[in-house]
């Protein structure tokens, strides 16, 4: 049905979907149906096992990830993965090693994000911050989210981790520099 609509009406031209964190064959079939208007996320957050334990995340095992990524590639499905820098236990070297591992495995597109503090999440608690040595900074979001609405001036901002017990503030900026060049050179 989606392909028919896209072919007949040229709509939708693109959609963004967060696929299941633990991709499987059913997800690949869905992505195959939608491959002309979306890519398939295969998020890792980190390749560092200690980090994944610290954030209580179970990701796709490396072997299964490679198999599923290859299946997607065979079907012509564009895939990408997401990594988050500033997670507890991550270092500059382990983060860059994760990128290297993904690229060597054939992953062509990697989305990177700074570790954002979300209120209500465990990582926002004072105990968690103290345990992992979080230092945070606030930053404005995209200017298109700022303005005056019904006479009320608004702006959106987020709090991100810029230093941990295992990542210096300088390391954060090294990753940010790398992130900038990835966006600059890899942007469509």
Coordinates of N, CA and C in Angstrom, one line a residue:
X1 N 0.8 -1.2 0.0 CA 0.0 0.0 0.0 C 0.9 1.3 0.0
X2 N 1.9 1.3 0.9 CA 2.8 2.4 0.9 C 3.5 2.7 -0.4
X3 N 4.0 1.6 -1.0 CA 4.7 1.7 -2.3 C 3.8 2.2 -3.3
X4 N 2.5 1.7 -3.3 CA 1.6 2.2 -4.3 C 1.3 3.7 -4.2
X5 N 1.1 4.1 -2.9 CA 0.9 5.6 -2.7 C 2.1 6.4 -3.1
X6 N 3.3 5.9 -2.8 CA 4.5 6.7 -3.2 C 4.6 6.7 -4.7
X7 N 4.4 5.6 -5.4 CA 4.5 5.5 -6.8 C 3.4 6.4 -7.5
X8 N 2.2 6.3 -7.0 CA 1.1 7.0 -7.7 C 1.1 8.5 -7.4
X9 N 1.3 8.8 -6.1 CA 1.1 10.2 -5.7 C 2.4 10.9 -5.3
X10 N 3.5 10.2 -5.4 CA 4.8 10.7 -5.0 C 4.7 11.3 -3.5
X11 N 3.9 10.6 -2.7 CA 3.7 11.0 -1.3 C 3.6 9.7 -0.5
X12 N 4.1 9.6 0.7 CA 5.1 10.5 1.2 C 6.5 10.3 0.5
X13 N 7.3 11.4 0.5 CA 8.6 11.2 -0.1 C 9.6 10.7 0.9
X14 N 9.4 11.1 2.1 CA 10.3 10.6 3.2 C 9.6 10.6 4.5
X15 N 9.9 9.5 5.3 CA 9.4 9.5 6.6 C 10.6 9.0 7.5
X16 N 10.5 9.4 8.8 CA 11.5 9.0 9.8 C 10.9 8.1 10.8
X17 N 11.4 6.9 10.9 CA 10.9 5.9 11.9 C 12.0 5.4 12.8
X18 N 11.8 5.3 14.0 CA 12.7 4.7 14.9 C 12.3 3.2 15.0
X19 N 13.1 2.4 14.4 CA 12.8 0.9 14.4 C 13.2 0.4 15.7
X20 N 12.7 -0.9 16.0 CA 13.0 -1.5 17.3 C 14.5 -1.6 17.5
X21 N 14.9 -1.4 18.8 CA 16.3 -1.4 19.2 C 16.9 -2.7 18.8
X22 N 16.2 -3.8 19.0 CA 16.8 -5.1 18.7 C 16.1 -5.6 17.4
X23 N 16.7 -5.2 16.3 CA 16.2 -5.5 15.0 C 16.2 -7.0 14.8
X24 N 15.2 -7.5 14.0 CA 15.1 -8.9 13.7 C 14.6 -9.0 12.2
X25 N 14.3 -10.2 11.8 CA 13.9 -10.4 10.4 C 12.6 -9.7 10.0
X26 N 11.6 -9.6 11.0 CA 10.4 -9.0 10.7 C 10.6 -7.5 10.5
X27 N 11.5 -6.9 11.3 CA 11.8 -5.4 11.1 C 12.4 -5.2 9.7
X28 N 13.3 -6.2 9.3 CA 13.9 -6.0 8.0 C 12.8 -6.1 6.9
X29 N 11.8 -6.9 7.0 CA 10.7 -7.0 6.1 C 10.0 -5.7 6.0
X30 N 9.7 -5.1 7.2 CA 9.0 -3.8 7.2 C 9.9 -2.7 6.5
X31 N 11.2 -2.7 6.9 CA 12.1 -1.8 6.3 C 12.2 -2.0 4.8
X32 N 12.1 -3.2 4.3 CA 12.2 -3.5 2.9 C 11.0 -2.8 2.2
X33 N 9.8 -2.9 2.8 CA 8.6 -2.3 2.2 C 8.8 -0.8 2.1
X34 N 9.4 -0.2 3.1 CA 9.5 1.3 3.2 C 10.8 1.8 2.7
X35 N 11.7 1.0 2.2 CA 13.1 1.4 1.9 C 13.2 2.6 0.9
X36 N 12.2 2.9 0.1 CA 12.3 4.0 -0.8 C 12.0 5.3 -0.2
X37 N 11.5 5.3 1.1 CA 11.2 6.6 1.8 C 11.8 6.7 3.1
X38 N 12.5 5.7 3.6 CA 13.1 5.7 4.9 C 14.3 4.8 5.0
X39 N 15.2 5.1 6.0 CA 16.3 4.2 6.2 C 16.0 3.5 7.5
X40 N 16.8 2.5 7.8 CA 16.5 1.6 9.0 C 17.6 1.9 10.1
X41 N 17.1 2.3 11.3 CA 18.0 2.5 12.4 C 18.4 1.1 13.1
X42 N 19.6 1.0 13.4 CA 20.1 -0.1 14.1 C 21.0 0.4 15.2
X43 N 20.4 1.0 16.2 CA 21.1 1.8 17.2 C 22.0 0.9 18.2
X44 N 23.1 1.4 18.5 CA 24.1 0.8 19.4 C 24.3 1.6 20.7
X45 N 24.2 2.9 20.6 CA 24.5 3.8 21.7 C 26.0 3.8 22.1
X46 N 26.6 2.6 22.2 CA 28.0 2.4 22.5 C 28.3 1.0 22.1
X47 N 29.6 0.7 21.8 CA 30.1 -0.6 21.6 C 30.9 -1.1 22.9
X48 N 31.0 -0.2 23.9 CA 31.7 -0.6 25.1 C 30.8 -1.3 26.0
X49 N 31.1 -2.5 26.4 CA 30.2 -3.4 27.2 C 30.0 -2.8 28.6
X50 N 31.0 -2.2 29.2 CA 30.9 -1.5 30.5 C 29.9 -0.4 30.4
X51 N 30.0 0.4 29.4 CA 29.0 1.5 29.2 C 27.6 1.0 29.1
X52 N 27.4 0.0 28.4 CA 26.0 -0.6 28.2 C 25.5 -1.1 29.5
X53 N 26.4 -1.7 30.3 CA 26.0 -2.1 31.7 C 25.6 -0.9 32.5
X54 N 26.4 0.1 32.5 CA 26.2 1.4 33.2 C 24.8 2.0 32.9
X55 N 24.4 1.9 31.6 CA 23.2 2.6 31.2 C 22.1 1.6 31.1
X56 N 22.3 0.3 31.5 CA 21.3 -0.8 31.5 C 20.7 -1.0 30.2
X57 N 21.5 -1.1 29.2 CA 21.1 -1.3 27.8 C 21.6 -2.6 27.3
X58 N 20.7 -3.4 26.7 CA 21.2 -4.6 26.0 C 21.0 -4.3 24.5
X59 N 22.0 -4.4 23.8 CA 22.0 -4.1 22.4 C 22.0 -5.4 21.5
X60 N 21.9 -5.2 20.3 CA 22.0 -6.3 19.3 C 23.4 -6.9 19.5
X61 N 23.5 -8.2 19.7 CA 24.9 -8.8 19.8 C 25.6 -8.5 18.5
X62 N 26.9 -8.4 18.6 CA 27.7 -8.0 17.4 C 27.5 -8.9 16.2
X63 N 27.5 -10.2 16.4 CA 27.3 -11.2 15.3 C 25.9 -11.0 14.7
X64 N 24.9 -10.8 15.5 CA 23.5 -10.7 14.9 C 23.4 -9.3 14.2
X65 N 24.1 -8.3 14.7 CA 24.1 -7.0 14.1 C 24.6 -7.1 12.7
X66 N 25.8 -7.7 12.6 CA 26.5 -7.9 11.3 C 25.6 -8.6 10.3
X67 N 25.0 -9.7 10.8 CA 24.1 -10.5 9.9 C 22.9 -9.7 9.4
X68 N 22.3 -9.0 10.3 CA 21.1 -8.2 10.0 C 21.4 -7.0 9.1
X69 N 22.6 -6.4 9.3 CA 23.0 -5.3 8.5 C 23.3 -5.8 7.1
X70 N 23.9 -7.0 7.0 CA 24.2 -7.5 5.6 C 22.9 -7.9 4.9
X71 N 21.9 -8.5 5.7 CA 20.6 -8.8 5.1 C 20.0 -7.5 4.5
X72 N 20.0 -6.5 5.3 CA 19.4 -5.2 4.9 C 20.2 -4.7 3.6
X73 N 21.5 -4.8 3.6 CA 22.3 -4.3 2.5 C 21.9 -5.1 1.2
X74 N 21.7 -6.4 1.4 CA 21.4 -7.3 0.2 C 20.0 -6.9 -0.4
X75 N 19.1 -6.4 0.5 CA 17.8 -6.0 0.0 C 17.8 -4.5 -0.4
X76 N 18.9 -3.8 -0.3 CA 19.0 -2.4 -0.7 C 18.4 -1.5 0.3
X77 N 18.4 -1.9 1.6 CA 17.9 -1.0 2.6 C 19.1 -0.3 3.2
X78 N 18.9 1.1 3.2 CA 20.0 1.9 3.8 C 19.8 1.8 5.4
X79 N 20.9 1.5 6.0 CA 20.9 1.5 7.5 C 21.8 2.5 8.1
X80 N 21.5 2.8 9.3 CA 22.4 3.7 10.1 C 22.4 3.3 11.6
X81 N 23.4 3.7 12.3 CA 23.4 3.4 13.7 C 23.6 4.7 14.4
X82 N 23.3 4.7 15.7 CA 23.4 5.8 16.5 C 24.4 5.5 17.7
X83 N 25.3 6.5 17.9 CA 26.2 6.4 19.1 C 26.0 7.7 19.9
X84 N 26.2 7.5 21.2 CA 26.0 8.6 22.1 C 27.4 8.8 22.9
X85 N 27.9 10.0 22.8 CA 29.2 10.3 23.5 C 28.8 11.0 24.9
X86 N 29.7 10.7 25.8 CA 29.4 11.2 27.2 C 28.7 10.2 28.1
X87 N 28.5 9.0 27.6 CA 27.8 8.0 28.5 C 28.8 7.6 29.6
X88 N 28.3 7.1 30.7 CA 29.2 6.7 31.8 C 30.1 5.5 31.5
X89 N 31.4 5.7 31.7 CA 32.4 4.7 31.4 C 33.0 4.8 30.0
X90 N 32.4 5.6 29.1 CA 33.0 5.8 27.8 C 34.2 6.7 27.9
X91 N 35.2 6.4 27.1 CA 36.4 7.3 27.0 C 36.4 7.8 25.5
X92 N 37.3 8.7 25.3 CA 37.5 9.2 23.9 C 38.0 8.0 23.1
X93 N 38.9 7.2 23.6 CA 39.4 6.1 22.8 C 38.4 5.0 22.5
X94 N 37.6 4.7 23.6 CA 36.6 3.6 23.4 C 35.5 4.1 22.4
X95 N 35.1 5.4 22.5 CA 34.1 5.9 21.5 C 34.7 5.8 20.1
X96 N 35.9 6.3 19.9 CA 36.5 6.3 18.5 C 36.7 4.8 18.1
X97 N 37.1 3.9 19.0 CA 37.2 2.5 18.6 C 35.9 2.0 18.1
X98 N 34.8 2.4 18.8 CA 33.4 1.9 18.4 C 33.1 2.4 17.0
X99 N 33.4 3.6 16.7 CA 33.2 4.1 15.3 C 34.0 3.3 14.3
X100 N 35.3 3.1 14.6 CA 36.2 2.3 13.8 C 35.6 0.9 13.5
X101 N 35.2 0.3 14.6 CA 34.6 -1.1 14.5 C 33.4 -1.1 13.6
X102 N 32.5 -0.1 13.7 CA 31.3 -0.1 12.9 C 31.7 0.2 11.4
X103 N 32.6 1.1 11.2 CA 33.0 1.4 9.8 C 33.7 0.2 9.2
X104 N 34.5 -0.6 9.9 CA 35.2 -1.8 9.4 C 34.1 -2.9 9.1
X105 N 33.0 -2.9 9.8 CA 32.0 -3.9 9.6 C 31.1 -3.5 8.4
X106 N 31.3 -2.3 7.9 CA 30.6 -1.9 6.7 C 29.4 -0.9 6.9
X107 N 29.3 -0.5 8.2 CA 28.3 0.5 8.4 C 28.7 1.8 7.8
X108 N 27.9 2.4 6.9 CA 28.3 3.6 6.2 C 27.8 4.8 6.9
X109 N 26.7 4.8 7.7 CA 26.2 6.0 8.3 C 26.1 5.8 9.8
X110 N 26.7 6.8 10.5 CA 26.7 6.7 12.0 C 26.2 8.1 12.4
X111 N 25.1 8.1 13.2 CA 24.6 9.3 13.8 C 25.2 9.4 15.2
X112 N 25.7 10.6 15.5 CA 26.3 10.8 16.8 C 25.5 11.8 17.6
X113 N 25.3 11.6 18.9 CA 24.6 12.5 19.8 C 25.4 12.7 21.1
X114 N 25.3 13.9 21.6 CA 25.8 14.1 23.0 C 24.8 13.5 24.0
X115 N 25.4 13.0 25.1 CA 24.5 12.4 26.1 C 23.7 13.5 26.7
X116 N 22.4 13.5 26.5 CA 21.4 14.5 27.0 C 20.9 14.0 28.3
X117 N 20.8 14.9 29.3 CA 20.1 14.6 30.6 C 18.6 14.8 30.4
X118 N 17.9 13.8 30.6 CA 16.4 13.9 30.6 C 15.9 13.7 32.0
X119 N 15.2 14.7 32.5 CA 14.6 14.7 33.8 C 13.7 13.5 34.0
X120 N 13.9 12.8 35.1 CA 13.1 11.6 35.4 C 13.8 10.4 35.1
X121 N 14.8 10.5 34.2 CA 15.7 9.3 33.9 C 16.7 9.1 35.0
X122 N 17.1 7.9 35.1 CA 18.1 7.6 36.2 C 19.4 8.4 36.0
X123 N 19.8 8.6 34.8 CA 21.0 9.4 34.6 C 20.9 10.9 35.0
X124 N 19.7 11.3 35.3 CA 19.6 12.7 35.8 C 19.6 12.8 37.3
X125 N 19.7 11.7 38.0 CA 19.7 11.7 39.5 C 21.1 12.2 40.0
X126 N 21.1 12.8 41.2 CA 22.3 13.3 41.8 C 23.2 12.2 42.1
X127 N 22.7 11.0 42.6 CA 23.6 9.9 42.9 C 24.3 9.4 41.6
X128 N 23.6 9.3 40.5 CA 24.2 8.8 39.3 C 25.2 9.8 38.8
X129 N 24.9 11.1 38.9 CA 25.9 12.2 38.4 C 27.1 12.1 39.3
X130 N 27.0 11.9 40.6 CA 28.1 11.9 41.4 C 29.0 10.6 41.2
X131 N 28.3 9.5 41.0 CA 29.0 8.2 40.8 C 29.9 8.2 39.5
X132 N 29.4 8.9 38.5 CA 30.1 8.9 37.2 C 30.8 10.2 36.9
X133 N 30.7 11.1 37.8 CA 31.5 12.4 37.7 C 30.9 13.3 36.6
X134 N 29.6 13.3 36.4 CA 29.1 14.1 35.3 C 29.2 15.6 35.6
X135 N 29.7 16.3 34.6 CA 29.6 17.7 34.5 C 28.7 18.0 33.3
X136 N 27.8 19.0 33.5 CA 26.9 19.2 32.4 C 26.9 20.7 32.0
X137 N 26.4 21.0 30.8 CA 26.2 22.4 30.3 C 24.9 22.4 29.6
X138 N 24.3 23.6 29.6 CA 23.1 23.8 28.9 C 23.4 24.4 27.5
X139 N 22.7 24.0 26.5 CA 22.9 24.6 25.2 C 21.5 24.8 24.5
X140 N 21.5 25.9 23.7 CA 20.2 26.2 23.0 C 20.1 25.2 21.9
X141 N 18.8 24.8 21.7 CA 18.5 24.0 20.5 C 18.4 24.9 19.3
X142 N 18.0 24.3 18.2 CA 17.9 24.9 16.9 C 17.1 26.2 17.1
X143 N 17.5 27.3 16.5 CA 16.8 28.6 16.5 C 15.4 28.5 16.1
X144 N 15.0 27.5 15.2 CA 13.7 27.5 14.7 C 12.7 27.1 15.9
X145 N 13.2 26.7 17.0 CA 12.4 26.4 18.2 C 12.2 27.6 19.1
X146 N 12.8 28.7 18.7 CA 12.7 29.9 19.5 C 11.7 30.9 18.8
X147 N 11.1 31.7 19.6 CA 10.2 32.7 19.0 C 9.3 33.3 20.0
X148 N 8.4 34.1 19.5 CA 7.3 34.6 20.4 C 6.0 34.0 19.9
X149 N 5.3 33.5 20.8 CA 4.0 32.8 20.5 C 2.9 33.3 21.5
X150 N 1.9 34.0 20.9 CA 0.9 34.6 21.7 C 1.4 35.5 22.8
X151 N 2.4 36.3 22.4 CA 3.0 37.3 23.3 C 4.0 36.7 24.3
X152 N 4.3 35.4 24.3 CA 5.2 34.8 25.2 C 6.5 34.4 24.4
X153 N 7.6 35.0 24.9 CA 8.9 34.6 24.2 C 9.4 33.3 24.8
X154 N 9.8 32.4 23.9 CA 10.2 31.1 24.3 C 11.5 30.7 23.6
X155 N 12.2 29.8 24.2 CA 13.4 29.2 23.6 C 13.5 27.8 24.2
X156 N 14.1 26.9 23.5 CA 14.3 25.5 23.9 C 15.8 25.3 24.1
X157 N 16.1 24.5 25.2 CA 17.5 24.2 25.5 C 17.5 22.8 26.0
X158 N 18.7 22.3 26.0 CA 18.9 20.9 26.6 C 20.2 20.9 27.5
X159 N 20.3 20.0 28.4 CA 21.4 19.8 29.2 C 22.2 18.6 28.7
X160 N 23.5 18.7 28.4 CA 24.3 17.6 28.0 C 25.5 17.4 28.9
X161 N 25.9 16.2 28.9 CA 27.1 15.8 29.7 C 28.3 16.2 28.9
X162 N 29.2 17.0 29.5 CA 30.4 17.4 28.8 C 31.7 16.9 29.5
X163 N 31.6 16.2 30.6 CA 32.7 15.6 31.3 C 32.2 14.5 32.2
X164 N 33.0 13.4 32.3 CA 32.7 12.3 33.2 C 34.0 11.9 33.8
X165 N 33.9 10.9 34.7 CA 35.1 10.3 35.3 C 36.1 9.8 34.3
X166 N 35.6 9.4 33.1 CA 36.4 8.7 32.1 C 36.6 9.6 30.8
X167 N 35.9 10.7 30.7 CA 36.0 11.6 29.6 C 36.2 13.0 30.0
X168 N 37.4 13.6 29.7 CA 37.6 15.0 30.0 C 36.8 16.0 29.2
X169 N 36.8 17.2 29.7 CA 36.1 18.3 28.9 C 36.8 18.4 27.5
X170 N 38.1 18.3 27.5 CA 38.9 18.4 26.3 C 38.5 17.2 25.3
X171 N 38.4 16.0 25.9 CA 38.0 14.9 25.1 C 36.6 15.1 24.5
X172 N 35.7 15.7 25.2 CA 34.4 16.1 24.7 C 34.5 16.9 23.5
X173 N 35.4 17.9 23.5 CA 35.5 18.8 22.4 C 36.2 18.1 21.2
X174 N 37.1 17.2 21.5 CA 37.7 16.4 20.4 C 36.6 15.6 19.7
X175 N 35.7 15.0 20.4 CA 34.6 14.3 19.8 C 33.7 15.2 19.1
X176 N 33.4 16.4 19.6 CA 32.6 17.4 19.0 C 33.2 17.8 17.7
X177 N 34.5 18.1 17.7 CA 35.2 18.4 16.4 C 35.0 17.3 15.4
X178 N 35.2 16.1 15.8 CA 35.0 15.0 14.9 C 33.6 14.9 14.4
X179 N 32.6 15.1 15.3 CA 31.2 15.1 15.0 C 30.9 16.2 13.9
X180 N 31.5 17.4 14.1 CA 31.3 18.5 13.2 C 31.7 18.1 11.8
X181 N 32.9 17.5 11.7 CA 33.4 17.1 10.4 C 32.6 16.0 9.7
X182 N 32.1 15.1 10.5 CA 31.2 14.0 10.0 C 30.0 14.7 9.4
X183 N 29.4 15.6 10.2 CA 28.2 16.3 9.7 C 28.5 17.1 8.4
X184 N 29.6 17.8 8.4 CA 30.0 18.7 7.3 C 30.3 17.8 6.0
X185 N 31.0 16.8 6.2 CA 31.4 16.0 5.0 C 30.4 14.9 4.6
X186 N 29.6 14.5 5.6 CA 28.6 13.4 5.3 C 27.2 13.8 5.1
X187 N 27.0 15.1 5.3 CA 25.6 15.6 5.2 C 25.1 15.6 3.8
X188 N 23.8 15.3 3.6 CA 23.2 15.4 2.3 C 22.6 16.7 2.1

